[in-house]
Amino acid sequence: MYGTTHGKKRAGVLAASLSGLLLAALPALPAHAATAATTPANTGFESGTTGWPAYSAAGQNAASFTEAGGHTGSTRLSHWSASAYKVETYQYLTGLTDGTYTLSAWVRSGGGQNAAYIALRNCGSTEQRTDLPPTANGAWIRLVTSVKVTGGSCTISLNSDAHAGEWANFDDIAFTPGATGLTVKGGDLSTLPKNEAHGAVYRSASGTAGDAMSLLKSAGMNYVRLKVWVNPADGYNNKAHVLAMAKRAKALGMKTLVDFHYSDAWADPGKQNKPAAWAGHGYAQLRTDVYNHTYDVLGALKAQGTTADMVQIGNETNAGMLWPEGSTDNWSQLAGLLTSGANAAKAVSSGTKVALHLAKGGDNAGTRWWFDNAVAYGVPFDVIALSYYGYWHGPLNDLQTNLDDAAARYGKPVLVAETAYAHTLADADGLENNIATADQLVSGYPATPAGQAANLRDVMNVVEAVPGGRGLGAVYWEPAWTAVGGSGWDPADPASGNAWENQALFGYDTKLLPAANWFSHR
């Protein structure tokens, strides 16, 4: 297994037993109980556990030890025991200048613990923690958490509350001035008006009926993503509905991300069909079409006092848009179309951020290829937007690698513009769900409300850890698209069903699910 050698190579095990409460309830530790310094000691555990005492109220300190197999060096800290255990490994820092600090750590975990997290506590403000994701593939993930220090001291805390045989690894700890956080904690509510028109009901977690957007806002959502189709058959997701939804978002103090598909229906990696009104247009006319359509919608938003905060020029344009003219087989023409949309957005409002969007969350090579071309052809953009669904786009470490590399390579902030996960495998409307069988689930994340919440939590934590504060945030895809007759996926077929209701953030009982609480976490 990836976690530990089960004690065969343990080094530097600390056996000192301290009295008091455990983990979250731990009291402030005295300075003499650990290294007293303004910077952490032995951050790579190359000197065993020097500077890192262990604490367990039950005397299980031996569950914290160092062994071979570090993230960068030769040694790592491991938490493991053949019996159930609770243990904290900590380091107490003093002499700090008051201000905000960020803890960074490389971690991995087999998952399944009652709790496993990094934390900053006893810092003169509320404890801050970040949970370890399950990383059964053995890959390391970098996590961060920030806290405001007042009083000059703070405790770095590495924690496990685990069943027998469960493991966690920690390495390359850093504690530096500065803060982290997410600017975008959003949801795509494009289908909400159609759902409401067909009688959808939404309730808070406690069962109180309410408006879905308001309920999500109360949970911490601060961005509303709205897709735009040119002339959809059902009349939804058009300019008029986007304007109305933007007004609702503005009234709640939420920002808007407008997602142009440049189609009459779904545009995604497998289809980028022209709107019927543009069907006979060649490349030159399509450039004008893109500019005029983009300017028209965004100009109307500005005129009603709801200027778009961000705009996507195309949706999941892995292979281009407006096929065949805008295919990636002809990058110069794709670049021209993208540039037309970006220029229109900036002509309406120079402050609107322009995002280019791919469905390549875990595909670093594919992301590089696409954005290298975009840069080479001079396409203007402000944000790199990626879809990431763990069941399609690989493990979290692949997402982290891609986000980190894209942010550094192009010098731009990165956004997970779409993500979601199942809260159940049950079907509510007779149409097979996108995640329909157990073998499609991501290891460590069951199709339960808790599994869905953990998946969103961990995606957001990976985005937050992008270096240089370039991780903007994440947008949950269609959290309010619950199963309601008449509100199906096909705008041309009123009888079509919803293949997504098991991934909404409202359960089949219409109540808000626990995953929504993570919008307010950062």
PDB file of C-alpha atoms in Angstrom, residues 224-456:
ATOM      1  CA  VAL A 224     -24.342  32.386 -11.063  1.00  0.00           C
ATOM      2  CA  ARG A 225     -23.321  30.871 -14.399  1.00  0.00           C
ATOM      3  CA  LEU A 226     -25.840  31.230 -17.232  1.00  0.00           C
ATOM      4  CA  LYS A 227     -25.565  29.642 -20.654  1.00  0.00           C
ATOM      5  CA  VAL A 228     -26.777  31.431 -23.774  1.00  0.00           C
ATOM      6  CA  TRP A 229     -28.234  29.691 -26.811  1.00  0.00           C
ATOM      7  CA  VAL A 230     -29.054  31.704 -29.917  1.00  0.00           C
ATOM      8  CA  ASN A 231     -32.569  30.458 -30.766  1.00  0.00           C
ATOM      9  CA  PRO A 232     -33.424  27.386 -28.665  1.00  0.00           C
ATOM     10  CA  ALA A 233     -36.517  25.387 -29.552  1.00  0.00           C
ATOM     11  CA  ASP A 234     -38.031  25.649 -26.065  1.00  0.00           C
ATOM     12  CA  GLY A 235     -37.338  29.363 -25.603  1.00  0.00           C
ATOM     13  CA  TYR A 236     -35.133  28.840 -22.533  1.00  0.00           C
ATOM     14  CA  ASN A 237     -31.447  29.741 -22.165  1.00  0.00           C
ATOM     15  CA  ASN A 238     -31.957  32.639 -24.541  1.00  0.00           C
ATOM     16  CA  LYS A 239     -31.212  36.328 -24.144  1.00  0.00           C
ATOM     17  CA  ALA A 240     -34.488  37.120 -22.366  1.00  0.00           C
ATOM     18  CA  HIS A 241     -34.024  34.419 -19.744  1.00  0.00           C
ATOM     19  CA  VAL A 242     -30.394  35.369 -19.159  1.00  0.00           C
ATOM     20  CA  LEU A 243     -31.446  38.969 -18.541  1.00  0.00           C
ATOM     21  CA  ALA A 244     -34.118  37.891 -16.070  1.00  0.00           C
ATOM     22  CA  MET A 245     -31.781  35.539 -14.217  1.00  0.00           C
ATOM     23  CA  ALA A 246     -29.065  38.192 -14.042  1.00  0.00           C
ATOM     24  CA  LYS A 247     -31.537  40.539 -12.358  1.00  0.00           C
ATOM     25  CA  ARG A 248     -32.314  37.891  -9.756  1.00  0.00           C
ATOM     26  CA  ALA A 249     -28.633  37.299  -9.116  1.00  0.00           C
ATOM     27  CA  LYS A 250     -27.904  41.018  -8.831  1.00  0.00           C
ATOM     28  CA  ALA A 251     -30.729  41.466  -6.336  1.00  0.00           C
ATOM     29  CA  LEU A 252     -29.078  38.848  -4.139  1.00  0.00           C
ATOM     30  CA  GLY A 253     -25.639  40.425  -4.450  1.00  0.00           C
ATOM     31  CA  MET A 254     -24.326  37.623  -6.648  1.00  0.00           C
ATOM     32  CA  LYS A 255     -22.067  37.937  -9.687  1.00  0.00           C
ATOM     33  CA  THR A 256     -22.667  36.471 -13.133  1.00  0.00           C
ATOM     34  CA  LEU A 257     -20.669  34.339 -15.536  1.00  0.00           C
ATOM     35  CA  VAL A 258     -22.255  34.292 -19.011  1.00  0.00           C
ATOM     36  CA  ASP A 259     -21.523  31.149 -21.012  1.00  0.00           C
ATOM     37  CA  PHE A 260     -21.902  31.581 -24.778  1.00  0.00           C
ATOM     38  CA  HIS A 261     -22.448  28.302 -26.638  1.00  0.00           C
ATOM     39  CA  TYR A 262     -22.902  29.914 -30.091  1.00  0.00           C
ATOM     40  CA  SER A 263     -25.489  27.268 -30.887  1.00  0.00           C
ATOM     41  CA  ASP A 264     -29.238  26.655 -30.586  1.00  0.00           C
ATOM     42  CA  ALA A 265     -28.595  23.729 -28.213  1.00  0.00           C
ATOM     43  CA  TRP A 266     -25.785  22.026 -26.340  1.00  0.00           C
ATOM     44  CA  ALA A 267     -22.221  22.768 -27.442  1.00  0.00           C
ATOM     45  CA  ASP A 268     -19.573  20.470 -25.958  1.00  0.00           C
ATOM     46  CA  PRO A 269     -16.514  18.459 -27.051  1.00  0.00           C
ATOM     47  CA  GLY A 270     -18.655  16.163 -29.186  1.00  0.00           C
ATOM     48  CA  LYS A 271     -20.787  18.762 -30.957  1.00  0.00           C
ATOM     49  CA  GLN A 272     -20.345  22.412 -31.859  1.00  0.00           C
ATOM     50  CA  ASN A 273     -23.253  22.967 -34.224  1.00  0.00           C
ATOM     51  CA  LYS A 274     -23.986  26.348 -35.762  1.00  0.00           C
ATOM     52  CA  PRO A 275     -27.264  28.056 -34.899  1.00  0.00           C
ATOM     53  CA  ALA A 276     -29.849  27.542 -37.627  1.00  0.00           C
ATOM     54  CA  ALA A 277     -29.780  31.246 -38.434  1.00  0.00           C
ATOM     55  CA  TRP A 278     -26.054  31.033 -39.183  1.00  0.00           C
ATOM     56  CA  ALA A 279     -26.101  27.701 -40.979  1.00  0.00           C
ATOM     57  CA  GLY A 280     -25.169  29.005 -44.423  1.00  0.00           C
ATOM     58  CA  HIS A 281     -22.608  31.538 -43.234  1.00  0.00           C
ATOM     59  CA  GLY A 282     -18.944  31.313 -44.087  1.00  0.00           C
ATOM     60  CA  TYR A 283     -16.021  32.232 -41.862  1.00  0.00           C
ATOM     61  CA  ALA A 284     -16.081  35.994 -42.446  1.00  0.00           C
ATOM     62  CA  GLN A 285     -19.799  36.264 -41.697  1.00  0.00           C
ATOM     63  CA  LEU A 286     -19.444  33.988 -38.664  1.00  0.00           C
ATOM     64  CA  ARG A 287     -16.916  36.385 -37.160  1.00  0.00           C
ATOM     65  CA  THR A 288     -19.505  39.140 -37.487  1.00  0.00           C
ATOM     66  CA  ASP A 289     -22.228  36.863 -36.105  1.00  0.00           C
ATOM     67  CA  VAL A 290     -20.156  36.031 -33.025  1.00  0.00           C
ATOM     68  CA  TYR A 291     -19.313  39.677 -32.399  1.00  0.00           C
ATOM     69  CA  ASN A 292     -22.890  40.927 -32.838  1.00  0.00           C
ATOM     70  CA  HIS A 293     -24.495  38.156 -30.758  1.00  0.00           C
ATOM     71  CA  THR A 294     -21.993  38.576 -27.937  1.00  0.00           C
ATOM     72  CA  TYR A 295     -22.293  42.363 -27.969  1.00  0.00           C
ATOM     73  CA  ASP A 296     -26.101  42.212 -28.096  1.00  0.00           C
ATOM     74  CA  VAL A 297     -26.491  39.966 -25.036  1.00  0.00           C
ATOM     75  CA  LEU A 298     -23.784  41.627 -22.948  1.00  0.00           C
ATOM     76  CA  GLY A 299     -24.909  45.100 -23.969  1.00  0.00           C
ATOM     77  CA  ALA A 300     -28.451  44.332 -22.843  1.00  0.00           C
ATOM     78  CA  LEU A 301     -27.120  43.069 -19.509  1.00  0.00           C
ATOM     79  CA  LYS A 302     -25.147  46.270 -19.047  1.00  0.00           C
ATOM     80  CA  ALA A 303     -28.142  48.428 -20.005  1.00  0.00           C
ATOM     81  CA  GLN A 304     -30.271  46.890 -17.240  1.00  0.00           C
ATOM     82  CA  GLY A 305     -27.544  47.375 -14.649  1.00  0.00           C
ATOM     83  CA  THR A 306     -26.291  43.781 -14.526  1.00  0.00           C
ATOM     84  CA  THR A 307     -23.004  43.954 -16.415  1.00  0.00           C
ATOM     85  CA  ALA A 308     -21.475  40.501 -16.724  1.00  0.00           C
ATOM     86  CA  ASP A 309     -18.565  39.914 -14.374  1.00  0.00           C
ATOM     87  CA  MET A 310     -17.122  37.124 -16.510  1.00  0.00           C
ATOM     88  CA  VAL A 311     -17.895  35.665 -19.919  1.00  0.00           C
ATOM     89  CA  GLN A 312     -16.999  32.407 -21.632  1.00  0.00           C
ATOM     90  CA  ILE A 313     -16.316  32.680 -25.353  1.00  0.00           C
ATOM     91  CA  GLY A 314     -17.480  29.199 -26.285  1.00  0.00           C
ATOM     92  CA  ASN A 315     -18.302  26.165 -24.183  1.00  0.00           C
ATOM     93  CA  GLU A 316     -15.951  23.173 -23.830  1.00  0.00           C
ATOM     94  CA  THR A 317     -14.202  24.101 -27.074  1.00  0.00           C
ATOM     95  CA  ASN A 318     -11.713  21.202 -27.040  1.00  0.00           C
ATOM     96  CA  ALA A 319     -12.142  20.765 -30.793  1.00  0.00           C
ATOM     97  CA  GLY A 320     -13.215  24.311 -31.550  1.00  0.00           C
ATOM     98  CA  MET A 321     -16.660  25.811 -32.138  1.00  0.00           C
ATOM     99  CA  LEU A 322     -19.039  26.618 -34.993  1.00  0.00           C
ATOM    100  CA  TRP A 323     -17.948  23.596 -36.977  1.00  0.00           C
ATOM    101  CA  PRO A 324     -16.538  23.173 -39.550  1.00  0.00           C
ATOM    102  CA  GLU A 325     -15.205  26.711 -39.951  1.00  0.00           C
ATOM    103  CA  GLY A 326     -14.146  27.018 -36.298  1.00  0.00           C
ATOM    104  CA  SER A 327     -12.645  23.555 -35.879  1.00  0.00           C
ATOM    105  CA  THR A 328      -9.203  23.133 -34.341  1.00  0.00           C
ATOM    106  CA  ASP A 329      -8.275  21.686 -37.729  1.00  0.00           C
ATOM    107  CA  ASN A 330      -8.092  25.337 -38.765  1.00  0.00           C
ATOM    108  CA  TRP A 331      -6.673  27.182 -35.782  1.00  0.00           C
ATOM    109  CA  SER A 332      -6.355  30.547 -37.512  1.00  0.00           C
ATOM    110  CA  GLN A 333     -10.110  30.626 -38.095  1.00  0.00           C
ATOM    111  CA  LEU A 334     -10.948  29.349 -34.613  1.00  0.00           C
ATOM    112  CA  ALA A 335      -8.694  32.067 -33.223  1.00  0.00           C
ATOM    113  CA  GLY A 336     -10.515  34.658 -35.287  1.00  0.00           C
ATOM    114  CA  LEU A 337     -13.900  33.570 -33.961  1.00  0.00           C
ATOM    115  CA  LEU A 338     -12.693  33.507 -30.360  1.00  0.00           C
ATOM    116  CA  THR A 339     -11.127  36.935 -30.797  1.00  0.00           C
ATOM    117  CA  SER A 340     -14.371  38.347 -32.185  1.00  0.00           C
ATOM    118  CA  GLY A 341     -16.238  37.209 -29.084  1.00  0.00           C
ATOM    119  CA  ALA A 342     -13.553  38.480 -26.713  1.00  0.00           C
ATOM    120  CA  ASN A 343     -13.412  41.867 -28.444  1.00  0.00           C
ATOM    121  CA  ALA A 344     -17.196  42.223 -28.248  1.00  0.00           C
ATOM    122  CA  ALA A 345     -17.136  41.477 -24.521  1.00  0.00           C
ATOM    123  CA  LYS A 346     -14.447  44.070 -23.874  1.00  0.00           C
ATOM    124  CA  ALA A 347     -16.232  46.622 -26.079  1.00  0.00           C
ATOM    125  CA  VAL A 348     -19.256  46.366 -23.798  1.00  0.00           C
ATOM    126  CA  SER A 349     -17.249  46.420 -20.575  1.00  0.00           C
ATOM    127  CA  SER A 350     -13.478  46.425 -20.229  1.00  0.00           C
ATOM    128  CA  GLY A 351     -13.905  45.080 -16.703  1.00  0.00           C
ATOM    129  CA  THR A 352     -15.632  41.871 -17.802  1.00  0.00           C
ATOM    130  CA  LYS A 353     -13.204  38.951 -17.564  1.00  0.00           C
ATOM    131  CA  VAL A 354     -12.927  36.810 -20.704  1.00  0.00           C
ATOM    132  CA  ALA A 355     -12.563  33.062 -20.123  1.00  0.00           C
ATOM    133  CA  LEU A 356     -11.713  30.344 -22.618  1.00  0.00           C
ATOM    134  CA  HIS A 357     -13.190  26.997 -21.626  1.00  0.00           C
ATOM    135  CA  LEU A 358     -12.090  23.402 -22.191  1.00  0.00           C
ATOM    136  CA  ALA A 359     -13.318  20.063 -20.848  1.00  0.00           C
ATOM    137  CA  LYS A 360      -9.789  18.971 -19.993  1.00  0.00           C
ATOM    138  CA  GLY A 361      -9.564  19.222 -16.215  1.00  0.00           C
ATOM    139  CA  GLY A 362      -7.029  16.415 -15.832  1.00  0.00           C
ATOM    140  CA  ASP A 363      -5.447  16.589 -19.302  1.00  0.00           C
ATOM    141  CA  ASN A 364      -2.340  18.737 -19.048  1.00  0.00           C
ATOM    142  CA  ALA A 365      -0.946  17.826 -22.451  1.00  0.00           C
ATOM    143  CA  GLY A 366      -4.260  18.621 -24.134  1.00  0.00           C
ATOM    144  CA  THR A 367      -4.643  21.885 -22.233  1.00  0.00           C
ATOM    145  CA  ARG A 368      -1.123  22.963 -23.183  1.00  0.00           C
ATOM    146  CA  TRP A 369      -1.685  22.129 -26.843  1.00  0.00           C
ATOM    147  CA  TRP A 370      -4.904  24.130 -27.008  1.00  0.00           C
ATOM    148  CA  PHE A 371      -3.752  27.205 -25.097  1.00  0.00           C
ATOM    149  CA  ASP A 372      -0.339  27.229 -26.779  1.00  0.00           C
ATOM    150  CA  ASN A 373      -2.231  27.602 -30.052  1.00  0.00           C
ATOM    151  CA  ALA A 374      -4.535  30.260 -28.622  1.00  0.00           C
ATOM    152  CA  VAL A 375      -1.534  32.278 -27.446  1.00  0.00           C
ATOM    153  CA  ALA A 376       0.355  31.772 -30.705  1.00  0.00           C
ATOM    154  CA  TYR A 377      -2.614  33.109 -32.685  1.00  0.00           C
ATOM    155  CA  GLY A 378      -3.034  36.084 -30.360  1.00  0.00           C
ATOM    156  CA  VAL A 379      -6.429  35.231 -28.838  1.00  0.00           C
ATOM    157  CA  PRO A 380      -7.049  37.645 -25.928  1.00  0.00           C
ATOM    158  CA  PHE A 381      -8.243  36.090 -22.662  1.00  0.00           C
ATOM    159  CA  ASP A 382      -8.121  36.702 -18.914  1.00  0.00           C
ATOM    160  CA  VAL A 383      -9.075  33.334 -17.391  1.00  0.00           C
ATOM    161  CA  ILE A 384      -8.382  29.670 -18.140  1.00  0.00           C
ATOM    162  CA  ALA A 385     -11.604  27.737 -17.479  1.00  0.00           C
ATOM    163  CA  LEU A 386     -11.703  23.943 -17.271  1.00  0.00           C
ATOM    164  CA  SER A 387     -14.434  21.385 -16.695  1.00  0.00           C
ATOM    165  CA  TYR A 388     -13.505  18.725 -14.161  1.00  0.00           C
ATOM    166  CA  TYR A 389     -15.610  15.677 -13.403  1.00  0.00           C
ATOM    167  CA  GLY A 390     -13.621  13.034 -11.544  1.00  0.00           C
ATOM    168  CA  TYR A 391     -15.405  10.170 -13.278  1.00  0.00           C
ATOM    169  CA  TRP A 392     -14.364  11.539 -16.713  1.00  0.00           C
ATOM    170  CA  HIS A 393     -11.242  13.637 -16.194  1.00  0.00           C
ATOM    171  CA  GLY A 394      -8.966  11.623 -13.928  1.00  0.00           C
ATOM    172  CA  PRO A 395      -7.818  11.835 -10.309  1.00  0.00           C
ATOM    173  CA  LEU A 396      -7.402  15.019  -8.279  1.00  0.00           C
ATOM    174  CA  ASN A 397      -3.626  15.043  -8.643  1.00  0.00           C
ATOM    175  CA  ASP A 398      -4.082  15.298 -12.431  1.00  0.00           C
ATOM    176  CA  LEU A 399      -6.371  18.282 -11.909  1.00  0.00           C
ATOM    177  CA  GLN A 400      -3.816  19.876  -9.595  1.00  0.00           C
ATOM    178  CA  THR A 401      -0.976  19.311 -12.055  1.00  0.00           C
ATOM    179  CA  ASN A 402      -2.985  20.870 -14.853  1.00  0.00           C
ATOM    180  CA  LEU A 403      -4.217  23.874 -12.881  1.00  0.00           C
ATOM    181  CA  ASP A 404      -0.782  24.622 -11.454  1.00  0.00           C
ATOM    182  CA  ASP A 405       0.922  24.300 -14.822  1.00  0.00           C
ATOM    183  CA  ALA A 406      -1.642  26.333 -16.757  1.00  0.00           C
ATOM    184  CA  ALA A 407      -1.579  29.156 -14.216  1.00  0.00           C
ATOM    185  CA  ALA A 408       2.220  29.326 -14.321  1.00  0.00           C
ATOM    186  CA  ARG A 409       2.675  28.711 -18.060  1.00  0.00           C
ATOM    187  CA  TYR A 410       0.225  31.383 -19.213  1.00  0.00           C
ATOM    188  CA  GLY A 411       0.328  33.709 -16.223  1.00  0.00           C
ATOM    189  CA  LYS A 412      -3.462  33.606 -15.875  1.00  0.00           C
ATOM    190  CA  PRO A 413      -5.898  32.667 -13.113  1.00  0.00           C
ATOM    191  CA  VAL A 414      -7.618  29.296 -13.457  1.00  0.00           C
ATOM    192  CA  LEU A 415     -11.229  28.340 -12.822  1.00  0.00           C
ATOM    193  CA  VAL A 416     -13.006  25.000 -12.596  1.00  0.00           C
ATOM    194  CA  ALA A 417     -16.014  26.186 -14.604  1.00  0.00           C
ATOM    195  CA  GLU A 418     -17.917  22.912 -14.221  1.00  0.00           C
ATOM    196  CA  THR A 419     -17.856  20.150 -11.642  1.00  0.00           C
ATOM    197  CA  ALA A 420     -20.430  17.854 -10.033  1.00  0.00           C
ATOM    198  CA  TYR A 421     -20.837  14.518  -8.308  1.00  0.00           C
ATOM    199  CA  ALA A 422     -23.621  12.076  -7.480  1.00  0.00           C
ATOM    200  CA  HIS A 423     -25.469  11.980  -4.185  1.00  0.00           C
ATOM    201  CA  THR A 424     -27.244   8.756  -5.162  1.00  0.00           C
ATOM    202  CA  LEU A 425     -27.291   6.132  -7.895  1.00  0.00           C
ATOM    203  CA  ALA A 426     -31.090   5.977  -7.829  1.00  0.00           C
ATOM    204  CA  ASP A 427     -33.078   7.341 -10.759  1.00  0.00           C
ATOM    205  CA  ALA A 428     -35.934   9.801 -10.260  1.00  0.00           C
ATOM    206  CA  ASP A 429     -37.427  10.229 -13.735  1.00  0.00           C
ATOM    207  CA  GLY A 430     -36.888   7.064 -15.749  1.00  0.00           C
ATOM    208  CA  LEU A 431     -33.964   8.402 -17.787  1.00  0.00           C
ATOM    209  CA  GLU A 432     -30.636   6.722 -17.110  1.00  0.00           C
ATOM    210  CA  ASN A 433     -28.328   9.027 -15.168  1.00  0.00           C
ATOM    211  CA  ASN A 434     -24.860  10.059 -16.315  1.00  0.00           C
ATOM    212  CA  ILE A 435     -23.452   8.209 -13.318  1.00  0.00           C
ATOM    213  CA  ALA A 436     -25.592   5.120 -13.221  1.00  0.00           C
ATOM    214  CA  THR A 437     -23.434   2.266 -11.955  1.00  0.00           C
ATOM    215  CA  ALA A 438     -21.066   1.796  -9.064  1.00  0.00           C
ATOM    216  CA  ASP A 439     -18.057   1.148 -11.310  1.00  0.00           C
ATOM    217  CA  GLN A 440     -18.247   4.720 -12.630  1.00  0.00           C
ATOM    218  CA  LEU A 441     -17.729   6.297  -9.208  1.00  0.00           C
ATOM    219  CA  VAL A 442     -14.444   7.818  -8.096  1.00  0.00           C
ATOM    220  CA  SER A 443     -12.594   5.759  -5.486  1.00  0.00           C
ATOM    221  CA  GLY A 444     -13.145   7.162  -2.008  1.00  0.00           C
ATOM    222  CA  TYR A 445     -16.321   9.053  -2.916  1.00  0.00           C
ATOM    223  CA  PRO A 446     -19.501   6.978  -2.567  1.00  0.00           C
ATOM    224  CA  ALA A 447     -22.703   8.142  -4.286  1.00  0.00           C
ATOM    225  CA  THR A 448     -24.146   9.515  -1.068  1.00  0.00           C
ATOM    226  CA  PRO A 449     -24.780  13.035   0.221  1.00  0.00           C
ATOM    227  CA  ALA A 450     -21.546  12.758   2.240  1.00  0.00           C
ATOM    228  CA  GLY A 451     -19.605  11.478  -0.776  1.00  0.00           C
ATOM    229  CA  GLN A 452     -20.905  14.291  -2.946  1.00  0.00           C
ATOM    230  CA  ALA A 453     -19.955  16.850  -0.286  1.00  0.00           C
ATOM    231  CA  ALA A 454     -16.440  15.425   0.075  1.00  0.00           C
ATOM    232  CA  ASN A 455     -15.911  15.487  -3.684  1.00  0.00           C
ATOM    233  CA  LEU A 456     -16.870  19.157  -4.011  1.00  0.00           C
TER     234      LEU A 456
END
